[in-house]
C-alpha cells in the first residue's frame, strides 16, 4: 500500500529544501533538484530516517539504487536497515558479468545493468531513486531484480511527478514517496 | 603484488554509527568468486599502464596523521597493528582483469557493498577519523563517491556536495577541466553549495593518477574552501596520485595492485 507522509512534520522541511530549476535539461521541464536538500544535514537525515523507519524490520536484504542519484539515498538506507546495496548502472560501467534491461525513453531507448550474482533468488528488495517521472527506469530496475528471482517489495522515491502517471506503470508494485510535485 | 593494508592512524573508538541489524553476521557472498591476481601477472599487466620512473618511491609510510590529530591510539589487535576491520574490507574488494580495457586490473567495490558488515566498517573507519574535525562539507565524486560520501556526511553532520560530470547539475555551476590519459574531462560543482572558509573532505572510491581528486580540490579552493583531506577506500600507489595532491593529505584504507 503506497502512502504519502504529509502528516509527518519532517516532510514540510524536506519539501522546502528541494529546488525547482526551470527549463533544465531542456525548455519546458521543471527540474526537481535534490542537491539543495543534501546541503541541509537535518533535512537530509530526516529524509533517510523516514525511509528507514518504514523499511526497518521488514526483512529487506537488498536496496537497489539507480545511478546516479539513487546512489546518494540508497546506501544510507541500506546501512541503517542492514541490507546490501546494489548499484543499477548505465551500460558498461559495471565490470564483470552483468544482466541488462532495456527501457523506452521519450525518444529512443536506454539500458540498465546489474551484476550477475549480486542478488539471490528469494531476496526481498527495495528500489530507490530520487524521483519517479514516467516510471520507465524504475520498471527496468524491478525487471532486473525479478529476473534473478528477487521479490521487489516496494519502490521508494523522494519525489513523484503524478501527472506523468509513473505509479501506474510499476506492474502493480507499490510506490512510496515523500513529496509530490504538481 | 599483495594487497597491502593500511592502518587507520587515528582511531578513537569502534562504535558503529549505524544500529546493529539482526542479520549482521549472516554472510552474504557473491556467487561469482573473487579473483585475486598473482604477483607475476600483475607486474606484467601494470607495465602496460604505468609510467614507471627508474627511481622507485620509498616504501609507503603508514597513514599520516594530520598535524591537528591528537587522538589517542587505541590498542589494536592484528599482527601489524592495523585495524582488524581492514582485512575484511580488503578481501571484499573484487579485482577484475582487463576492464575497462586490456591491461587494467579494475578494483571493484560493488562486492564490498554486498557485505553489510564490511560496508559499515568502511564507513565507520572514515567517520571515526573525521567526526571531531569540524568538517562541514563532504564532497563526493561521481559516481562511486556518491556511495561512500553521503553516509559519512550524515554521520558527521556535514553537508554532501556532489561533484559531477558536465551537464548533470542543473542551475549555475563552476567547472574545472582536468587531463585524462587521452584528452580532457570536466568536473562541475554548484555555485553556492559551499561557502568560503568551510572545511571540506573529498571522497572517492579510489585514487589512481590523482587527476580527478586534483580537479575536485581546485573547485573547492576556488570558492575559498579549506580542503582538509582526501579520502579513498583504495589507492593504486604505483600511479603516484598521492604526490599529485600537493600539500593535501590523503587517507586510504587499502592498497590495490
PDB file of N, CA and C in Angstrom, chain A residues 11-87:
ATOM      1  N   UNK A  11       8.239  16.321   6.811  1.00  0.00           N
ATOM      2  CA  UNK A  11       8.012  16.407   5.366  1.00  0.00           C
ATOM      3  C   UNK A  11       8.086  17.848   4.868  1.00  0.00           C
ATOM      4  N   UNK A  12       7.498  18.747   5.617  1.00  0.00           N
ATOM      5  CA  UNK A  12       7.481  20.134   5.168  1.00  0.00           C
ATOM      6  C   UNK A  12       8.901  20.671   5.025  1.00  0.00           C
ATOM      7  N   UNK A  13       9.734  20.365   5.990  1.00  0.00           N
ATOM      8  CA  UNK A  13      11.131  20.805   5.927  1.00  0.00           C
ATOM      9  C   UNK A  13      11.849  20.243   4.725  1.00  0.00           C
ATOM     10  N   UNK A  14      11.547  19.008   4.386  1.00  0.00           N
ATOM     11  CA  UNK A  14      12.167  18.369   3.227  1.00  0.00           C
ATOM     12  C   UNK A  14      11.696  19.029   1.938  1.00  0.00           C
ATOM     13  N   UNK A  15      10.401  19.237   1.858  1.00  0.00           N
ATOM     14  CA  UNK A  15       9.806  19.823   0.660  1.00  0.00           C
ATOM     15  C   UNK A  15      10.439  21.178   0.325  1.00  0.00           C
ATOM     16  N   UNK A  16      10.628  22.011   1.346  1.00  0.00           N
ATOM     17  CA  UNK A  16      11.139  23.350   1.077  1.00  0.00           C
ATOM     18  C   UNK A  16      12.600  23.342   0.652  1.00  0.00           C
ATOM     19  N   UNK A  17      13.282  22.228   0.875  1.00  0.00           N
ATOM     20  CA  UNK A  17      14.695  22.174   0.515  1.00  0.00           C
ATOM     21  C   UNK A  17      14.932  21.718  -0.917  1.00  0.00           C
ATOM     22  N   UNK A  18      13.899  21.279  -1.583  1.00  0.00           N
ATOM     23  CA  UNK A  18      14.057  20.826  -2.967  1.00  0.00           C
ATOM     24  C   UNK A  18      13.914  22.038  -3.871  1.00  0.00           C
ATOM     25  N   UNK A  19      14.899  22.220  -4.726  1.00  0.00           N
ATOM     26  CA  UNK A  19      14.919  23.404  -5.576  1.00  0.00           C
ATOM     27  C   UNK A  19      14.397  23.051  -6.963  1.00  0.00           C
ATOM     28  N   UNK A  20      13.509  23.881  -7.478  1.00  0.00           N
ATOM     29  CA  UNK A  20      12.980  23.633  -8.825  1.00  0.00           C
ATOM     30  C   UNK A  20      13.722  24.526  -9.812  1.00  0.00           C
ATOM     31  N   UNK A  21      14.350  23.922 -10.791  1.00  0.00           N
ATOM     32  CA  UNK A  21      15.125  24.686 -11.780  1.00  0.00           C
ATOM     33  C   UNK A  21      14.399  24.618 -13.124  1.00  0.00           C
ATOM     34  N   UNK A  22      13.856  25.746 -13.590  1.00  0.00           N
ATOM     35  CA  UNK A  22      13.080  25.715 -14.833  1.00  0.00           C
ATOM     36  C   UNK A  22      13.956  25.472 -16.056  1.00  0.00           C
ATOM     37  N   UNK A  23      13.353  24.817 -17.035  1.00  0.00           N
ATOM     38  CA  UNK A  23      13.964  24.665 -18.363  1.00  0.00           C
ATOM     39  C   UNK A  23      15.283  23.902 -18.330  1.00  0.00           C
ATOM     40  N   UNK A  24      15.360  22.922 -17.469  1.00  0.00           N
ATOM     41  CA  UNK A  24      16.512  22.026 -17.421  1.00  0.00           C
ATOM     42  C   UNK A  24      16.025  20.594 -17.428  1.00  0.00           C
ATOM     43  N   UNK A  25      16.601  19.667 -18.201  1.00  0.00           N
ATOM     44  CA  UNK A  25      17.685  19.896 -19.147  1.00  0.00           C
ATOM     45  C   UNK A  25      17.253  20.523 -20.473  1.00  0.00           C
ATOM     46  N   UNK A  26      15.937  20.734 -20.624  1.00  0.00           N
ATOM     47  CA  UNK A  26      15.500  21.390 -21.860  1.00  0.00           C
ATOM     48  C   UNK A  26      14.261  22.219 -21.565  1.00  0.00           C
ATOM     49  N   UNK A  27      13.916  23.134 -22.477  1.00  0.00           N
ATOM     50  CA  UNK A  27      12.789  24.044 -22.239  1.00  0.00           C
ATOM     51  C   UNK A  27      11.512  23.294 -21.885  1.00  0.00           C
ATOM     52  N   UNK A  28      10.804  23.826 -20.893  1.00  0.00           N
ATOM     53  CA  UNK A  28       9.535  23.225 -20.504  1.00  0.00           C
ATOM     54  C   UNK A  28       9.631  22.275 -19.337  1.00  0.00           C
ATOM     55  N   UNK A  29      10.834  21.812 -19.034  1.00  0.00           N
ATOM     56  CA  UNK A  29      10.959  20.870 -17.909  1.00  0.00           C
ATOM     57  C   UNK A  29      11.312  21.631 -16.642  1.00  0.00           C
ATOM     58  N   UNK A  30      10.539  21.383 -15.576  1.00  0.00           N
ATOM     59  CA  UNK A  30      10.805  21.963 -14.264  1.00  0.00           C
ATOM     60  C   UNK A  30      11.595  20.916 -13.483  1.00  0.00           C
ATOM     61  N   UNK A  31      12.889  21.081 -13.430  1.00  0.00           N
ATOM     62  CA  UNK A  31      13.763  20.056 -12.865  1.00  0.00           C
ATOM     63  C   UNK A  31      13.733  20.090 -11.344  1.00  0.00           C
ATOM     64  N   UNK A  32      13.528  18.953 -10.741  1.00  0.00           N
ATOM     65  CA  UNK A  32      13.484  18.843  -9.276  1.00  0.00           C
ATOM     66  C   UNK A  32      14.887  18.568  -8.762  1.00  0.00           C
ATOM     67  N   UNK A  33      15.505  19.571  -8.198  1.00  0.00           N
ATOM     68  CA  UNK A  33      16.903  19.469  -7.799  1.00  0.00           C
ATOM     69  C   UNK A  33      17.021  19.115  -6.316  1.00  0.00           C
ATOM     70  N   UNK A  34      17.496  17.907  -6.034  1.00  0.00           N
ATOM     71  CA  UNK A  34      17.615  17.475  -4.641  1.00  0.00           C
ATOM     72  C   UNK A  34      18.955  17.862  -4.016  1.00  0.00           C
ATOM     73  N   UNK A  35      19.848  18.459  -4.802  1.00  0.00           N
ATOM     74  CA  UNK A  35      21.164  18.762  -4.220  1.00  0.00           C
ATOM     75  C   UNK A  35      21.056  19.784  -3.088  1.00  0.00           C
ATOM     76  N   UNK A  36      20.067  20.655  -3.161  1.00  0.00           N
ATOM     77  CA  UNK A  36      19.893  21.640  -2.093  1.00  0.00           C
ATOM     78  C   UNK A  36      19.428  20.970  -0.795  1.00  0.00           C
ATOM     79  N   UNK A  37      18.722  19.872  -0.922  1.00  0.00           N
ATOM     80  CA  UNK A  37      18.348  19.083   0.259  1.00  0.00           C
ATOM     81  C   UNK A  37      19.595  18.507   0.933  1.00  0.00           C
ATOM     82  N   UNK A  38      20.550  18.083   0.125  1.00  0.00           N
ATOM     83  CA  UNK A  38      21.773  17.466   0.652  1.00  0.00           C
ATOM     84  C   UNK A  38      22.659  18.461   1.403  1.00  0.00           C
ATOM     85  N   UNK A  39      22.401  19.756   1.183  1.00  0.00           N
ATOM     86  CA  UNK A  39      23.171  20.794   1.856  1.00  0.00           C
ATOM     87  C   UNK A  39      22.631  21.076   3.256  1.00  0.00           C
ATOM     88  N   UNK A  40      21.498  20.503   3.571  1.00  0.00           N
ATOM     89  CA  UNK A  40      20.882  20.701   4.882  1.00  0.00           C
ATOM     90  C   UNK A  40      20.969  19.395   5.652  1.00  0.00           C
ATOM     91  N   UNK A  41      21.959  19.253   6.535  1.00  0.00           N
ATOM     92  CA  UNK A  41      22.162  17.962   7.194  1.00  0.00           C
ATOM     93  C   UNK A  41      20.914  17.441   7.912  1.00  0.00           C
ATOM     94  N   UNK A  42      20.136  18.329   8.508  1.00  0.00           N
ATOM     95  CA  UNK A  42      18.950  17.850   9.214  1.00  0.00           C
ATOM     96  C   UNK A  42      17.896  17.320   8.230  1.00  0.00           C
ATOM     97  N   UNK A  43      17.666  18.064   7.161  1.00  0.00           N
ATOM     98  CA  UNK A  43      16.660  17.638   6.188  1.00  0.00           C
ATOM     99  C   UNK A  43      17.089  16.352   5.488  1.00  0.00           C
ATOM    100  N   UNK A  44      18.382  16.240   5.206  1.00  0.00           N
ATOM    101  CA  UNK A  44      18.895  15.025   4.562  1.00  0.00           C
ATOM    102  C   UNK A  44      18.719  13.844   5.525  1.00  0.00           C
ATOM    103  N   UNK A  45      19.078  14.059   6.783  1.00  0.00           N
ATOM    104  CA  UNK A  45      18.920  12.992   7.771  1.00  0.00           C
ATOM    105  C   UNK A  45      17.443  12.604   7.934  1.00  0.00           C
ATOM    106  N   UNK A  46      16.559  13.593   7.983  1.00  0.00           N
ATOM    107  CA  UNK A  46      15.123  13.301   8.097  1.00  0.00           C
ATOM    108  C   UNK A  46      14.641  12.456   6.915  1.00  0.00           C
ATOM    109  N   UNK A  47      15.117  12.787   5.725  1.00  0.00           N
ATOM    110  CA  UNK A  47      14.742  12.035   4.527  1.00  0.00           C
ATOM    111  C   UNK A  47      15.093  10.563   4.696  1.00  0.00           C
ATOM    112  N   UNK A  48      16.334  10.322   5.087  1.00  0.00           N
ATOM    113  CA  UNK A  48      16.774   8.936   5.265  1.00  0.00           C
ATOM    114  C   UNK A  48      15.966   8.265   6.381  1.00  0.00           C
ATOM    115  N   UNK A  49      15.788   8.977   7.479  1.00  0.00           N
ATOM    116  CA  UNK A  49      15.053   8.413   8.620  1.00  0.00           C
ATOM    117  C   UNK A  49      13.651   7.978   8.219  1.00  0.00           C
ATOM    118  N   UNK A  50      12.977   8.780   7.415  1.00  0.00           N
ATOM    119  CA  UNK A  50      11.607   8.437   7.010  1.00  0.00           C
ATOM    120  C   UNK A  50      11.581   7.108   6.266  1.00  0.00           C
ATOM    121  N   UNK A  51      12.543   6.903   5.382  1.00  0.00           N
ATOM    122  CA  UNK A  51      12.600   5.629   4.671  1.00  0.00           C
ATOM    123  C   UNK A  51      12.986   4.491   5.618  1.00  0.00           C
ATOM    124  N   UNK A  52      13.982   4.741   6.457  1.00  0.00           N
ATOM    125  CA  UNK A  52      14.459   3.685   7.356  1.00  0.00           C
ATOM    126  C   UNK A  52      13.351   3.236   8.301  1.00  0.00           C
ATOM    127  N   UNK A  53      12.600   4.196   8.820  1.00  0.00           N
ATOM    128  CA  UNK A  53      11.504   3.843   9.724  1.00  0.00           C
ATOM    129  C   UNK A  53      10.475   2.959   9.026  1.00  0.00           C
ATOM    130  N   UNK A  54      10.277   3.219   7.760  1.00  0.00           N
ATOM    131  CA  UNK A  54       9.284   2.426   7.020  1.00  0.00           C
ATOM    132  C   UNK A  54       9.776   1.010   6.750  1.00  0.00           C
ATOM    133  N   UNK A  55      11.088   0.854   6.484  1.00  0.00           N
ATOM    134  CA  UNK A  55      11.568  -0.427   5.969  1.00  0.00           C
ATOM    135  C   UNK A  55      12.310  -1.287   6.973  1.00  0.00           C
ATOM    136  N   UNK A  56      12.661  -0.695   8.102  1.00  0.00           N
ATOM    137  CA  UNK A  56      13.346  -1.471   9.130  1.00  0.00           C
ATOM    138  C   UNK A  56      12.406  -2.571   9.610  1.00  0.00           C
ATOM    139  N   UNK A  57      12.939  -3.737   9.855  1.00  0.00           N
ATOM    140  CA  UNK A  57      12.089  -4.800  10.382  1.00  0.00           C
ATOM    141  C   UNK A  57      11.191  -5.453   9.356  1.00  0.00           C
ATOM    142  N   UNK A  58      11.397  -5.131   8.060  1.00  0.00           N
ATOM    143  CA  UNK A  58      10.590  -5.758   7.007  1.00  0.00           C
ATOM    144  C   UNK A  58      11.382  -6.838   6.288  1.00  0.00           C
ATOM    145  N   UNK A  59      12.527  -7.237   6.866  1.00  0.00           N
ATOM    146  CA  UNK A  59      13.324  -8.304   6.274  1.00  0.00           C
ATOM    147  C   UNK A  59      13.773  -8.019   4.859  1.00  0.00           C
ATOM    148  N   UNK A  60      14.125  -6.778   4.621  1.00  0.00           N
ATOM    149  CA  UNK A  60      14.623  -6.418   3.308  1.00  0.00           C
ATOM    150  C   UNK A  60      16.126  -6.639   3.291  1.00  0.00           C
ATOM    151  N   UNK A  61      16.603  -7.443   2.340  1.00  0.00           N
ATOM    152  CA  UNK A  61      18.023  -7.755   2.319  1.00  0.00           C
ATOM    153  C   UNK A  61      18.762  -7.042   1.199  1.00  0.00           C
ATOM    154  N   UNK A  62      18.033  -6.389   0.302  1.00  0.00           N
ATOM    155  CA  UNK A  62      18.652  -5.709  -0.840  1.00  0.00           C
ATOM    156  C   UNK A  62      18.052  -4.324  -1.001  1.00  0.00           C
ATOM    157  N   UNK A  63      18.911  -3.317  -1.086  1.00  0.00           N
ATOM    158  CA  UNK A  63      18.480  -2.000  -1.534  1.00  0.00           C
ATOM    159  C   UNK A  63      19.184  -1.754  -2.870  1.00  0.00           C
ATOM    160  N   UNK A  64      18.382  -1.610  -3.917  1.00  0.00           N
ATOM    161  CA  UNK A  64      18.949  -1.360  -5.246  1.00  0.00           C
ATOM    162  C   UNK A  64      18.788   0.123  -5.547  1.00  0.00           C
ATOM    163  N   UNK A  65      19.869   0.799  -5.880  1.00  0.00           N
ATOM    164  CA  UNK A  65      19.822   2.230  -6.164  1.00  0.00           C
ATOM    165  C   UNK A  65      20.150   2.489  -7.616  1.00  0.00           C
ATOM    166  N   UNK A  66      19.371   3.406  -8.209  1.00  0.00           N
ATOM    167  CA  UNK A  66      19.525   3.687  -9.636  1.00  0.00           C
ATOM    168  C   UNK A  66      20.526   4.816  -9.828  1.00  0.00           C
ATOM    169  N   UNK A  67      21.501   4.577 -10.675  1.00  0.00           N
ATOM    170  CA  UNK A  67      22.513   5.592 -10.972  1.00  0.00           C
ATOM    171  C   UNK A  67      21.885   6.874 -11.482  1.00  0.00           C
ATOM    172  N   UNK A  68      22.372   8.027 -11.055  1.00  0.00           N
ATOM    173  CA  UNK A  68      23.386   8.245 -10.042  1.00  0.00           C
ATOM    174  C   UNK A  68      22.779   8.749  -8.733  1.00  0.00           C
ATOM    175  N   UNK A  69      21.600   9.409  -8.803  1.00  0.00           N
ATOM    176  CA  UNK A  69      21.088   9.993  -7.559  1.00  0.00           C
ATOM    177  C   UNK A  69      20.530   8.941  -6.602  1.00  0.00           C
ATOM    178  N   UNK A  70      20.198   7.767  -7.142  1.00  0.00           N
ATOM    179  CA  UNK A  70      19.821   6.661  -6.255  1.00  0.00           C
ATOM    180  C   UNK A  70      21.006   6.170  -5.430  1.00  0.00           C
ATOM    181  N   UNK A  71      22.223   6.505  -5.849  1.00  0.00           N
ATOM    182  CA  UNK A  71      23.433   6.141  -5.103  1.00  0.00           C
ATOM    183  C   UNK A  71      23.592   7.012  -3.857  1.00  0.00           C
ATOM    184  N   UNK A  72      22.920   8.156  -3.847  1.00  0.00           N
ATOM    185  CA  UNK A  72      23.041   9.064  -2.716  1.00  0.00           C
ATOM    186  C   UNK A  72      22.116   8.639  -1.583  1.00  0.00           C
ATOM    187  N   UNK A  73      20.923   8.188  -1.950  1.00  0.00           N
ATOM    188  CA  UNK A  73      19.918   7.855  -0.922  1.00  0.00           C
ATOM    189  C   UNK A  73      19.909   6.376  -0.555  1.00  0.00           C
ATOM    190  N   UNK A  74      20.242   5.518  -1.512  1.00  0.00           N
ATOM    191  CA  UNK A  74      20.184   4.082  -1.260  1.00  0.00           C
ATOM    192  C   UNK A  74      21.140   3.584  -0.182  1.00  0.00           C
ATOM    193  N   UNK A  75      22.436   3.904  -0.279  1.00  0.00           N
ATOM    194  CA  UNK A  75      23.383   3.370   0.698  1.00  0.00           C
ATOM    195  C   UNK A  75      23.089   3.725   2.154  1.00  0.00           C
ATOM    196  N   UNK A  76      22.748   4.982   2.493  1.00  0.00           N
ATOM    197  CA  UNK A  76      22.427   5.243   3.903  1.00  0.00           C
ATOM    198  C   UNK A  76      21.235   4.412   4.388  1.00  0.00           C
ATOM    199  N   UNK A  77      20.252   4.212   3.518  1.00  0.00           N
ATOM    200  CA  UNK A  77      19.110   3.371   3.904  1.00  0.00           C
ATOM    201  C   UNK A  77      19.585   1.930   4.105  1.00  0.00           C
ATOM    202  N   UNK A  78      20.343   1.424   3.143  1.00  0.00           N
ATOM    203  CA  UNK A  78      20.839   0.044   3.232  1.00  0.00           C
ATOM    204  C   UNK A  78      21.627  -0.174   4.520  1.00  0.00           C
ATOM    205  N   UNK A  79      22.529   0.741   4.804  1.00  0.00           N
ATOM    206  CA  UNK A  79      23.367   0.601   6.011  1.00  0.00           C
ATOM    207  C   UNK A  79      22.506   0.565   7.264  1.00  0.00           C
ATOM    208  N   UNK A  80      21.494   1.409   7.302  1.00  0.00           N
ATOM    209  CA  UNK A  80      20.686   1.500   8.521  1.00  0.00           C
ATOM    210  C   UNK A  80      19.764   0.306   8.713  1.00  0.00           C
ATOM    211  N   UNK A  81      19.335  -0.321   7.643  1.00  0.00           N
ATOM    212  CA  UNK A  81      18.431  -1.470   7.796  1.00  0.00           C
ATOM    213  C   UNK A  81      19.160  -2.801   7.660  1.00  0.00           C
ATOM    214  N   UNK A  82      20.481  -2.757   7.483  1.00  0.00           N
ATOM    215  CA  UNK A  82      21.261  -3.988   7.420  1.00  0.00           C
ATOM    216  C   UNK A  82      21.137  -4.744   6.120  1.00  0.00           C
ATOM    217  N   UNK A  83      20.845  -4.033   5.041  1.00  0.00           N
ATOM    218  CA  UNK A  83      20.711  -4.665   3.731  1.00  0.00           C
ATOM    219  C   UNK A  83      21.959  -4.387   2.903  1.00  0.00           C
ATOM    220  N   UNK A  84      22.171  -5.205   1.866  1.00  0.00           N
ATOM    221  CA  UNK A  84      23.251  -4.883   0.965  1.00  0.00           C
ATOM    222  C   UNK A  84      22.789  -3.819  -0.029  1.00  0.00           C
ATOM    223  N   UNK A  85      23.771  -3.107  -0.586  1.00  0.00           N
ATOM    224  CA  UNK A  85      23.435  -2.095  -1.583  1.00  0.00           C
ATOM    225  C   UNK A  85      23.889  -2.581  -2.952  1.00  0.00           C
ATOM    226  N   UNK A  86      22.981  -2.524  -3.910  1.00  0.00           N
ATOM    227  CA  UNK A  86      23.272  -2.978  -5.272  1.00  0.00           C
ATOM    228  C   UNK A  86      23.089  -1.810  -6.230  1.00  0.00           C
ATOM    229  N   UNK A  87      24.162  -1.353  -6.875  1.00  0.00           N
ATOM    230  CA  UNK A  87      24.013  -0.245  -7.818  1.00  0.00           C
ATOM    231  C   UNK A  87      23.475  -0.749  -9.160  1.00  0.00           C
TER     232      UNK A  87
END
